[in-house]
mmCIF file of C-alpha atoms in Angstrom:
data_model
loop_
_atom_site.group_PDB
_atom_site.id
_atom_site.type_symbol
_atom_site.label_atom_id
_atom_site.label_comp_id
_atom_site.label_asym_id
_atom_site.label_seq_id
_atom_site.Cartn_x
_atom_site.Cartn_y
_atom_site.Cartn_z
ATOM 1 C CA UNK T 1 109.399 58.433 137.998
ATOM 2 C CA UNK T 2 111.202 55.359 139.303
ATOM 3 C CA UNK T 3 109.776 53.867 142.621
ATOM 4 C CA UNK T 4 111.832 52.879 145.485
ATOM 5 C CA UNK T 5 111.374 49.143 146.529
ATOM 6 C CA UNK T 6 109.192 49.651 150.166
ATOM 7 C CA UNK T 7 111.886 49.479 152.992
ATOM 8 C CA UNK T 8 114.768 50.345 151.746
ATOM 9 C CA UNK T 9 114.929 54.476 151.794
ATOM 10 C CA UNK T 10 116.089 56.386 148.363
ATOM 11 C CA UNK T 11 119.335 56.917 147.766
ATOM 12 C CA UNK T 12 120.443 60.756 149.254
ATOM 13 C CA UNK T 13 123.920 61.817 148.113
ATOM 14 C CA UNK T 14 123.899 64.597 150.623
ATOM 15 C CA UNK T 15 123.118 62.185 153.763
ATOM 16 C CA UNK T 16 125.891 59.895 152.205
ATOM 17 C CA UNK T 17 128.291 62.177 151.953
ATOM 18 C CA UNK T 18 127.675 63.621 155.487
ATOM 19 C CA UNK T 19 127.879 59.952 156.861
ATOM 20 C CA UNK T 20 131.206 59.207 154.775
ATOM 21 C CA UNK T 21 132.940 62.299 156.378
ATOM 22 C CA UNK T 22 131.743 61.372 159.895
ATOM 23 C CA UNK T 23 132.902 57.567 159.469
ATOM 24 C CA UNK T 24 136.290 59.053 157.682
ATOM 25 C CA UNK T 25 137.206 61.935 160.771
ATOM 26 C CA UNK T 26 136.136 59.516 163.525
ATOM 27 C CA UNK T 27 138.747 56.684 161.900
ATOM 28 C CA UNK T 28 141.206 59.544 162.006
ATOM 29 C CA UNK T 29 141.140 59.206 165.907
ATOM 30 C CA UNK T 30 139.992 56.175 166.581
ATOM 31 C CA UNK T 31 140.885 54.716 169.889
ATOM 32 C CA UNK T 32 143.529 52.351 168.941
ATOM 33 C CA UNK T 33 145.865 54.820 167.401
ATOM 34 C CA UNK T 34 148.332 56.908 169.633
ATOM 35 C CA UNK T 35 147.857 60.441 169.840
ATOM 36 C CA UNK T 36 150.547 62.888 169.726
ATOM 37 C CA UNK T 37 151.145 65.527 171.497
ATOM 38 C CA UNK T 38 148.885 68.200 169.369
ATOM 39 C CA UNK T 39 146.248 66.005 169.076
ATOM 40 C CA UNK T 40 144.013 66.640 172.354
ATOM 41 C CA UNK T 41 142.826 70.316 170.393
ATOM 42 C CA UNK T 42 142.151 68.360 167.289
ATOM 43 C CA UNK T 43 140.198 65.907 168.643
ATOM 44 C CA UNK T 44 137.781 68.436 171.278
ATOM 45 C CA UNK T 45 137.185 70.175 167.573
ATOM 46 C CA UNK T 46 136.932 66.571 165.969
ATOM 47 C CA UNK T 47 134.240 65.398 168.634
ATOM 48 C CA UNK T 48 132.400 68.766 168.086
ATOM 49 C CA UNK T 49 132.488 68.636 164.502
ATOM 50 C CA UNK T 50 130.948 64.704 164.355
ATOM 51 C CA UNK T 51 128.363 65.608 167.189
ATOM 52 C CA UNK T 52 127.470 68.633 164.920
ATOM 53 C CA UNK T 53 127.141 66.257 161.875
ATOM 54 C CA UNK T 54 125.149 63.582 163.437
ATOM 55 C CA UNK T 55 122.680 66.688 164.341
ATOM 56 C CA UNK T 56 122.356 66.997 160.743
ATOM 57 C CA UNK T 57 121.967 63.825 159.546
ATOM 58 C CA UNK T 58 119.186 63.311 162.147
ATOM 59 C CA UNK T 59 117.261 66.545 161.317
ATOM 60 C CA UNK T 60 117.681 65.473 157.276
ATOM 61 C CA UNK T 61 116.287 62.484 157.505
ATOM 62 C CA UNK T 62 113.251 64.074 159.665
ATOM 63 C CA UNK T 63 112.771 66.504 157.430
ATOM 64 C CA UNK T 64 112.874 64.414 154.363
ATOM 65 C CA UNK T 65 110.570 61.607 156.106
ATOM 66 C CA UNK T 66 108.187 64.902 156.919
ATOM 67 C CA UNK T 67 108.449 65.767 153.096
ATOM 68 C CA UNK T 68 107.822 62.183 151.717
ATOM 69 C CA UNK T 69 104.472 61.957 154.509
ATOM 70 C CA UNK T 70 103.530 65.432 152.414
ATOM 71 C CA UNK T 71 104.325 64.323 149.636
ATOM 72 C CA UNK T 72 102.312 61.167 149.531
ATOM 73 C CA UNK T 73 99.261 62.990 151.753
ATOM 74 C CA UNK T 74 99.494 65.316 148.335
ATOM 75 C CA UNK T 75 99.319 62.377 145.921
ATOM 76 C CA UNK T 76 96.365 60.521 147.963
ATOM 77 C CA UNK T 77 94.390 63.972 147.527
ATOM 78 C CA UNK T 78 95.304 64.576 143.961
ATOM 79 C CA UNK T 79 94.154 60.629 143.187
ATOM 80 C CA UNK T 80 90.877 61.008 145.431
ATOM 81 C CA UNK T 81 89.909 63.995 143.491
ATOM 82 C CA UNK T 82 90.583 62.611 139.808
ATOM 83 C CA UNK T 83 88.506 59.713 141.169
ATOM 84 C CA UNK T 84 86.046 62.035 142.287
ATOM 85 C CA UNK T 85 86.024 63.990 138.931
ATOM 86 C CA UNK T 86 85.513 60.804 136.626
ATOM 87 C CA UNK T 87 82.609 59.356 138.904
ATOM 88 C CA UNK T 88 81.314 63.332 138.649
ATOM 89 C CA UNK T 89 81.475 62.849 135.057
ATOM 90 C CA UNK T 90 79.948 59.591 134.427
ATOM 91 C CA UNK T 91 77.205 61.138 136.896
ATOM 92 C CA UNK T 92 76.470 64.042 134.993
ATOM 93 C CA UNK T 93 76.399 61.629 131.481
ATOM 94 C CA UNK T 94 73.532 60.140 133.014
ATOM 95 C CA UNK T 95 71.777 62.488 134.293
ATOM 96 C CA UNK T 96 72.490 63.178 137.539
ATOM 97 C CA UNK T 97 72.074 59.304 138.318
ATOM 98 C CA UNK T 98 74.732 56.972 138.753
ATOM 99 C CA UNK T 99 75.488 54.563 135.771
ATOM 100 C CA UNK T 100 73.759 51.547 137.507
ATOM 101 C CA UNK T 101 70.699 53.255 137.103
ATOM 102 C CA UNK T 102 71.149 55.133 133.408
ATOM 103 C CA UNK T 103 68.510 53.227 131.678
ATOM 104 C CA UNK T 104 66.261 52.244 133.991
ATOM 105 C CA UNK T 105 63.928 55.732 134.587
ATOM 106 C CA UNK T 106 64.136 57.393 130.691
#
């Protein structure tokens, strides 16, 4: 599994995507450009359609920051208890002692 330099957030194609279309319909009425005379219905829909997609991007990246704090909450555990397990081990080896003490009380 490749890591992510710290800082800079993993590429997401869906979060791309949605920012690409919002940059792309928001250039398609940008404030510069003279509307004609259709254009007032197409750009109410427009502005709903981009406040709709911001909405989404926000609660995506939430919910994927939520799933990486999980995720790494889950790997902490899963290290803790292999760490656990091999001092458990050595433990048991020497009889219920640490391994500072193995030889000292045979």
């Amino acid at each position: 599994m490749s890591r992510v330099p710290q800082g800079r957030a993993p590429a997401d194609p869906l979060l791309d995507r949605l920012e690409r279309a919002r940059r792309h319909a928001g250039a398609r009425f940008a404030p510069g450009r003279a509307p004609s005379p259709g254009d007032r219905a197409a750009r109410l829909e427009l502005a709903a359609l981009i406040t709709d997609i911001d909405a989404l991007v926000r609660d995506l990246k939430v919910a994927r920051g939520v799933v990486r704090a999980q995720l790494d909450a889950l790997i902490a555990k899963t290290r803790a208890g292999d760490a656990y397990r091999r001092t458990a081990a050595l433990r048991s080896a020497a009889g219920g002692r640490g391994p500072a003490t193995q030889g000292l009380f045979r």
